[in-house]
């Protein structure tokens, strides 16, 4: 599914099928690295499926798709600039495809916003970052899988260190007035997300 979406998207802006294939292989390789247990192609698929539910409300669907494929292109748990580096990669590709600066900047901003997930004046960005967090509001069984996979990505940390940092992150979400910024995602995911997050905090607080 993702490969087909990728090829259709890029074919709208480039007629070089070999180049498009090389870009897909690059994205695929980045997301199938052995240390990626959550931030992988499954995450991209989940993000895409949730965005499809609000497609009619998206202003720039193609840019949403570009951001989907590149927002986690760089993922190194030892670094704090993954979003910025991922945005740089997307910027390079978009300029090669002859996008104008304003649209490239919009795509770059969309990717960078996945770092803070704060409210944006751009509705597309809010939909994108909400979809990125939608795993938080899934059923508990799927959330547990997500929780365990994130832990595996940080397996170099001993439990006492990981628990402290993870609980801090989770409490940050609970402290938000609302986790999801758009009405669509708020109504569908907010209550379950808060329940899941509290369960994870309770789990690590034992």
PDB file of C-alpha atoms in Angstrom:
ATOM      1  CA  UNK A   1       0.000   0.000   0.000  1.00  0.00           C
ATOM      2  CA  UNK A   2       2.635   2.564   1.051  1.00  0.00           C
ATOM      3  CA  UNK A   3       4.850   1.822  -1.928  1.00  0.00           C
ATOM      4  CA  UNK A   4       1.946   2.353  -4.310  1.00  0.00           C
ATOM      5  CA  UNK A   5       0.981   5.624  -2.605  1.00  0.00           C
ATOM      6  CA  UNK A   6       4.607   6.767  -2.767  1.00  0.00           C
ATOM      7  CA  UNK A   7       4.973   6.037  -6.490  1.00  0.00           C
ATOM      8  CA  UNK A   8       1.681   7.711  -7.390  1.00  0.00           C
ATOM      9  CA  UNK A   9       2.581  10.777  -5.338  1.00  0.00           C
ATOM     10  CA  UNK A  10       6.052  11.213  -6.786  1.00  0.00           C
ATOM     11  CA  UNK A  11       4.867  10.478 -10.316  1.00  0.00           C
ATOM     12  CA  UNK A  12       2.831  13.679 -10.124  1.00  0.00           C
ATOM     13  CA  UNK A  13       6.065  15.655  -9.888  1.00  0.00           C
ATOM     14  CA  UNK A  14       8.689  13.512 -11.590  1.00  0.00           C
ATOM     15  CA  UNK A  15       8.656  11.293 -14.686  1.00  0.00           C
ATOM     16  CA  UNK A  16      11.926   9.515 -13.886  1.00  0.00           C
ATOM     17  CA  UNK A  17      10.690   6.154 -12.638  1.00  0.00           C
ATOM     18  CA  UNK A  18      14.199   4.988 -11.714  1.00  0.00           C
ATOM     19  CA  UNK A  19      14.738   8.061  -9.561  1.00  0.00           C
ATOM     20  CA  UNK A  20      11.384   7.548  -7.848  1.00  0.00           C
ATOM     21  CA  UNK A  21      12.281   3.915  -7.211  1.00  0.00           C
ATOM     22  CA  UNK A  22      15.596   4.981  -5.688  1.00  0.00           C
ATOM     23  CA  UNK A  23      13.801   7.437  -3.396  1.00  0.00           C
ATOM     24  CA  UNK A  24      11.385   4.732  -2.256  1.00  0.00           C
ATOM     25  CA  UNK A  25      14.236   2.325  -1.551  1.00  0.00           C
ATOM     26  CA  UNK A  26      15.940   5.052   0.471  1.00  0.00           C
ATOM     27  CA  UNK A  27      12.825   5.697   2.551  1.00  0.00           C
ATOM     28  CA  UNK A  28      12.191   1.968   2.967  1.00  0.00           C
ATOM     29  CA  UNK A  29      15.762   1.300   4.090  1.00  0.00           C
ATOM     30  CA  UNK A  30      15.637   4.153   6.588  1.00  0.00           C
ATOM     31  CA  UNK A  31      12.457   2.796   8.177  1.00  0.00           C
ATOM     32  CA  UNK A  32      13.509  -0.859   8.263  1.00  0.00           C
ATOM     33  CA  UNK A  33      16.719  -0.413  10.216  1.00  0.00           C
ATOM     34  CA  UNK A  34      17.110  -3.049  12.898  1.00  0.00           C
ATOM     35  CA  UNK A  35      16.744  -0.529  15.750  1.00  0.00           C
ATOM     36  CA  UNK A  36      13.319   0.627  14.600  1.00  0.00           C
ATOM     37  CA  UNK A  37      10.636  -1.203  16.506  1.00  0.00           C
ATOM     38  CA  UNK A  38       7.996   1.530  16.431  1.00  0.00           C
ATOM     39  CA  UNK A  39       9.251   4.284  14.104  1.00  0.00           C
ATOM     40  CA  UNK A  40       9.042   2.065  11.051  1.00  0.00           C
ATOM     41  CA  UNK A  41       6.857   1.460   8.001  1.00  0.00           C
ATOM     42  CA  UNK A  42       4.024   0.188  10.189  1.00  0.00           C
ATOM     43  CA  UNK A  43       3.928   3.585  11.879  1.00  0.00           C
ATOM     44  CA  UNK A  44       3.792   5.300   8.483  1.00  0.00           C
ATOM     45  CA  UNK A  45       0.935   3.040   7.415  1.00  0.00           C
ATOM     46  CA  UNK A  46      -0.956   3.782  10.620  1.00  0.00           C
ATOM     47  CA  UNK A  47      -0.425   7.511  10.129  1.00  0.00           C
ATOM     48  CA  UNK A  48      -1.586   7.336   6.516  1.00  0.00           C
ATOM     49  CA  UNK A  49      -4.736   5.380   7.350  1.00  0.00           C
ATOM     50  CA  UNK A  50      -5.747   7.900  10.005  1.00  0.00           C
ATOM     51  CA  UNK A  51      -5.128  10.811   7.643  1.00  0.00           C
ATOM     52  CA  UNK A  52      -7.364   9.179   5.050  1.00  0.00           C
ATOM     53  CA  UNK A  53     -10.250   9.555   7.488  1.00  0.00           C
ATOM     54  CA  UNK A  54      -9.957  13.352   7.307  1.00  0.00           C
ATOM     55  CA  UNK A  55      -8.696  13.689   3.741  1.00  0.00           C
ATOM     56  CA  UNK A  56     -11.574  15.950   2.675  1.00  0.00           C
ATOM     57  CA  UNK A  57     -10.496  18.464   5.327  1.00  0.00           C
ATOM     58  CA  UNK A  58      -6.852  18.612   4.209  1.00  0.00           C
ATOM     59  CA  UNK A  59      -5.855  21.574   2.048  1.00  0.00           C
ATOM     60  CA  UNK A  60      -2.562  20.211   0.680  1.00  0.00           C
ATOM     61  CA  UNK A  61      -2.926  16.448   0.585  1.00  0.00           C
ATOM     62  CA  UNK A  62       0.269  15.864  -1.364  1.00  0.00           C
ATOM     63  CA  UNK A  63       2.376  17.752   1.176  1.00  0.00           C
ATOM     64  CA  UNK A  64       0.755  15.747   3.972  1.00  0.00           C
ATOM     65  CA  UNK A  65       1.920  12.622   2.151  1.00  0.00           C
ATOM     66  CA  UNK A  66       5.453  13.938   1.653  1.00  0.00           C
ATOM     67  CA  UNK A  67       5.605  14.719   5.374  1.00  0.00           C
ATOM     68  CA  UNK A  68       4.316  11.241   6.191  1.00  0.00           C
ATOM     69  CA  UNK A  69       7.131   9.568   4.287  1.00  0.00           C
ATOM     70  CA  UNK A  70       9.906  11.805   5.605  1.00  0.00           C
ATOM     71  CA  UNK A  71       8.959  12.955   9.119  1.00  0.00           C
ATOM     72  CA  UNK A  72      10.837  10.045  10.728  1.00  0.00           C
ATOM     73  CA  UNK A  73      13.412   9.587   7.988  1.00  0.00           C
ATOM     74  CA  UNK A  74      16.148  10.306  10.542  1.00  0.00           C
ATOM     75  CA  UNK A  75      15.582   8.541  13.841  1.00  0.00           C
ATOM     76  CA  UNK A  76      18.459   8.213  16.272  1.00  0.00           C
ATOM     77  CA  UNK A  77      17.471   7.795  19.909  1.00  0.00           C
ATOM     78  CA  UNK A  78      20.829   9.260  20.943  1.00  0.00           C
ATOM     79  CA  UNK A  79      20.114  12.555  19.177  1.00  0.00           C
ATOM     80  CA  UNK A  80      17.663  15.377  19.842  1.00  0.00           C
ATOM     81  CA  UNK A  81      17.531  16.819  16.335  1.00  0.00           C
ATOM     82  CA  UNK A  82      15.827  13.995  14.443  1.00  0.00           C
ATOM     83  CA  UNK A  83      12.925  16.140  13.288  1.00  0.00           C
ATOM     84  CA  UNK A  84      15.202  18.888  12.037  1.00  0.00           C
ATOM     85  CA  UNK A  85      17.396  16.416  10.160  1.00  0.00           C
ATOM     86  CA  UNK A  86      14.361  14.662   8.696  1.00  0.00           C
ATOM     87  CA  UNK A  87      13.013  18.035   7.577  1.00  0.00           C
ATOM     88  CA  UNK A  88      16.323  18.788   5.848  1.00  0.00           C
ATOM     89  CA  UNK A  89      16.067  15.548   3.898  1.00  0.00           C
ATOM     90  CA  UNK A  90      12.512  16.356   2.832  1.00  0.00           C
ATOM     91  CA  UNK A  91      13.582  19.874   1.885  1.00  0.00           C
ATOM     92  CA  UNK A  92      16.287  18.515  -0.432  1.00  0.00           C
ATOM     93  CA  UNK A  93      13.844  16.169  -2.157  1.00  0.00           C
ATOM     94  CA  UNK A  94      11.120  18.805  -2.525  1.00  0.00           C
ATOM     95  CA  UNK A  95      13.478  21.325  -4.051  1.00  0.00           C
ATOM     96  CA  UNK A  96      14.710  18.688  -6.489  1.00  0.00           C
ATOM     97  CA  UNK A  97      11.070  18.164  -7.497  1.00  0.00           C
ATOM     98  CA  UNK A  98      10.812  21.919  -8.236  1.00  0.00           C
ATOM     99  CA  UNK A  99       8.496  22.882  -5.387  1.00  0.00           C
ATOM    100  CA  UNK A 100       8.382  26.604  -4.667  1.00  0.00           C
ATOM    101  CA  UNK A 101       9.931  27.902  -1.463  1.00  0.00           C
ATOM    102  CA  UNK A 102       6.643  28.642   0.322  1.00  0.00           C
ATOM    103  CA  UNK A 103       5.400  25.103  -0.160  1.00  0.00           C
ATOM    104  CA  UNK A 104       8.742  23.587   0.807  1.00  0.00           C
ATOM    105  CA  UNK A 105       8.782  25.706   3.968  1.00  0.00           C
ATOM    106  CA  UNK A 106       5.275  24.472   4.761  1.00  0.00           C
ATOM    107  CA  UNK A 107       6.381  20.845   4.460  1.00  0.00           C
ATOM    108  CA  UNK A 108       9.470  21.498   6.562  1.00  0.00           C
ATOM    109  CA  UNK A 109       7.362  23.153   9.264  1.00  0.00           C
ATOM    110  CA  UNK A 110       4.958  20.211   9.258  1.00  0.00           C
ATOM    111  CA  UNK A 111       7.767  17.763   9.952  1.00  0.00           C
ATOM    112  CA  UNK A 112       9.397  19.938  12.598  1.00  0.00           C
ATOM    113  CA  UNK A 113       6.088  20.260  14.461  1.00  0.00           C
ATOM    114  CA  UNK A 114       6.151  16.538  15.245  1.00  0.00           C
ATOM    115  CA  UNK A 115       8.768  17.421  17.843  1.00  0.00           C
ATOM    116  CA  UNK A 116       6.504  19.526  20.055  1.00  0.00           C
ATOM    117  CA  UNK A 117       2.987  18.743  18.790  1.00  0.00           C
ATOM    118  CA  UNK A 118       1.854  22.252  19.707  1.00  0.00           C
ATOM    119  CA  UNK A 119      -1.116  24.018  18.129  1.00  0.00           C
ATOM    120  CA  UNK A 120      -0.360  25.466  14.709  1.00  0.00           C
ATOM    121  CA  UNK A 121      -2.249  28.201  12.835  1.00  0.00           C
ATOM    122  CA  UNK A 122      -2.142  25.781   9.882  1.00  0.00           C
ATOM    123  CA  UNK A 123      -4.955  23.225  10.070  1.00  0.00           C
ATOM    124  CA  UNK A 124      -3.053  20.745   7.883  1.00  0.00           C
ATOM    125  CA  UNK A 125      -0.204  20.708  10.372  1.00  0.00           C
ATOM    126  CA  UNK A 126      -2.619  20.111  13.244  1.00  0.00           C
ATOM    127  CA  UNK A 127      -4.200  17.192  11.398  1.00  0.00           C
ATOM    128  CA  UNK A 128      -0.774  15.772  10.635  1.00  0.00           C
ATOM    129  CA  UNK A 129       0.579  15.979  14.175  1.00  0.00           C
ATOM    130  CA  UNK A 130      -2.698  14.618  15.554  1.00  0.00           C
ATOM    131  CA  UNK A 131      -2.435  11.626  13.224  1.00  0.00           C
ATOM    132  CA  UNK A 132       1.157  11.159  14.364  1.00  0.00           C
ATOM    133  CA  UNK A 133      -0.129  10.829  17.949  1.00  0.00           C
ATOM    134  CA  UNK A 134      -3.185   8.737  17.111  1.00  0.00           C
ATOM    135  CA  UNK A 135      -1.509   5.583  18.415  1.00  0.00           C
ATOM    136  CA  UNK A 136      -2.000   7.031  21.902  1.00  0.00           C
ATOM    137  CA  UNK A 137      -5.757   6.734  21.533  1.00  0.00           C
ATOM    138  CA  UNK A 138      -5.942   3.226  20.100  1.00  0.00           C
ATOM    139  CA  UNK A 139      -7.302   0.265  22.042  1.00  0.00           C
ATOM    140  CA  UNK A 140      -5.192  -0.823  24.997  1.00  0.00           C
ATOM    141  CA  UNK A 141      -3.863  -3.955  23.318  1.00  0.00           C
ATOM    142  CA  UNK A 142      -2.422  -1.959  20.410  1.00  0.00           C
ATOM    143  CA  UNK A 143      -1.176   0.705  22.800  1.00  0.00           C
ATOM    144  CA  UNK A 144       0.694  -1.936  24.798  1.00  0.00           C
ATOM    145  CA  UNK A 145       2.413  -3.054  21.600  1.00  0.00           C
ATOM    146  CA  UNK A 146       3.402   0.555  20.934  1.00  0.00           C
ATOM    147  CA  UNK A 147       4.585   0.979  24.536  1.00  0.00           C
ATOM    148  CA  UNK A 148       6.748  -2.145  24.357  1.00  0.00           C
ATOM    149  CA  UNK A 149       8.226  -1.208  20.985  1.00  0.00           C
ATOM    150  CA  UNK A 150       9.223   2.244  22.185  1.00  0.00           C
ATOM    151  CA  UNK A 151      10.915   0.603  25.157  1.00  0.00           C
ATOM    152  CA  UNK A 152      12.835  -1.660  22.779  1.00  0.00           C
ATOM    153  CA  UNK A 153      14.072   1.378  20.871  1.00  0.00           C
ATOM    154  CA  UNK A 154      15.537   2.675  24.130  1.00  0.00           C
ATOM    155  CA  UNK A 155      16.796  -0.693  25.355  1.00  0.00           C
ATOM    156  CA  UNK A 156      20.256   0.704  26.082  1.00  0.00           C
ATOM    157  CA  UNK A 157      18.770   2.525  29.086  1.00  0.00           C
ATOM    158  CA  UNK A 158      18.398   0.562  32.335  1.00  0.00           C
ATOM    159  CA  UNK A 159      14.824   0.368  33.628  1.00  0.00           C
ATOM    160  CA  UNK A 160      15.234   2.929  36.404  1.00  0.00           C
ATOM    161  CA  UNK A 161      16.476   5.560  33.958  1.00  0.00           C
ATOM    162  CA  UNK A 162      13.952   4.769  31.230  1.00  0.00           C
ATOM    163  CA  UNK A 163      10.994   4.801  33.619  1.00  0.00           C
ATOM    164  CA  UNK A 164      11.913   8.230  34.945  1.00  0.00           C
ATOM    165  CA  UNK A 165      12.223   9.744  31.477  1.00  0.00           C
ATOM    166  CA  UNK A 166       9.167   7.999  30.080  1.00  0.00           C
ATOM    167  CA  UNK A 167       6.929   9.063  32.959  1.00  0.00           C
ATOM    168  CA  UNK A 168       8.070  12.650  32.439  1.00  0.00           C
ATOM    169  CA  UNK A 169       7.048  12.485  28.786  1.00  0.00           C
ATOM    170  CA  UNK A 170       3.709  10.887  29.596  1.00  0.00           C
ATOM    171  CA  UNK A 171       2.905  13.454  32.287  1.00  0.00           C
ATOM    172  CA  UNK A 172       3.654  16.175  29.734  1.00  0.00           C
ATOM    173  CA  UNK A 173       0.850  14.806  27.568  1.00  0.00           C
ATOM    174  CA  UNK A 174      -1.564  14.533  30.477  1.00  0.00           C
ATOM    175  CA  UNK A 175      -0.822  18.121  31.453  1.00  0.00           C
ATOM    176  CA  UNK A 176      -1.981  19.378  28.063  1.00  0.00           C
ATOM    177  CA  UNK A 177      -5.395  20.992  28.002  1.00  0.00           C
ATOM    178  CA  UNK A 178      -6.072  18.602  25.147  1.00  0.00           C
ATOM    179  CA  UNK A 179      -3.694  16.182  23.453  1.00  0.00           C
ATOM    180  CA  UNK A 180      -5.403  16.335  20.073  1.00  0.00           C
ATOM    181  CA  UNK A 181      -5.801  19.735  18.463  1.00  0.00           C
ATOM    182  CA  UNK A 182      -8.451  19.024  15.840  1.00  0.00           C
ATOM    183  CA  UNK A 183     -12.058  18.214  16.681  1.00  0.00           C
ATOM    184  CA  UNK A 184     -11.974  15.033  14.591  1.00  0.00           C
ATOM    185  CA  UNK A 185      -9.049  13.481  16.425  1.00  0.00           C
ATOM    186  CA  UNK A 186     -10.047  14.907  19.806  1.00  0.00           C
ATOM    187  CA  UNK A 187     -13.490  13.337  19.669  1.00  0.00           C
ATOM    188  CA  UNK A 188     -12.166  10.005  18.461  1.00  0.00           C
ATOM    189  CA  UNK A 189      -8.976   9.567  20.498  1.00  0.00           C
ATOM    190  CA  UNK A 190      -8.698  11.928  23.462  1.00  0.00           C
ATOM    191  CA  UNK A 191     -10.505   9.936  26.158  1.00  0.00           C
ATOM    192  CA  UNK A 192      -8.839   6.633  25.283  1.00  0.00           C
ATOM    193  CA  UNK A 193      -5.433   8.311  24.975  1.00  0.00           C
ATOM    194  CA  UNK A 194      -5.617   9.730  28.487  1.00  0.00           C
ATOM    195  CA  UNK A 195      -6.707   6.356  29.841  1.00  0.00           C
ATOM    196  CA  UNK A 196      -3.860   4.570  28.057  1.00  0.00           C
ATOM    197  CA  UNK A 197      -1.256   7.086  29.166  1.00  0.00           C
ATOM    198  CA  UNK A 198      -2.365   6.851  32.789  1.00  0.00           C
ATOM    199  CA  UNK A 199      -2.205   3.045  32.608  1.00  0.00           C
ATOM    200  CA  UNK A 200       1.363   3.240  31.309  1.00  0.00           C
ATOM    201  CA  UNK A 201       2.329   5.658  34.092  1.00  0.00           C
ATOM    202  CA  UNK A 202       0.798   3.299  36.641  1.00  0.00           C
ATOM    203  CA  UNK A 203       2.683   0.395  35.064  1.00  0.00           C
ATOM    204  CA  UNK A 204       6.060   2.147  35.334  1.00  0.00           C
ATOM    205  CA  UNK A 205       5.299   3.508  38.782  1.00  0.00           C
ATOM    206  CA  UNK A 206       5.040   0.058  40.358  1.00  0.00           C
TER     207      UNK A 206
END
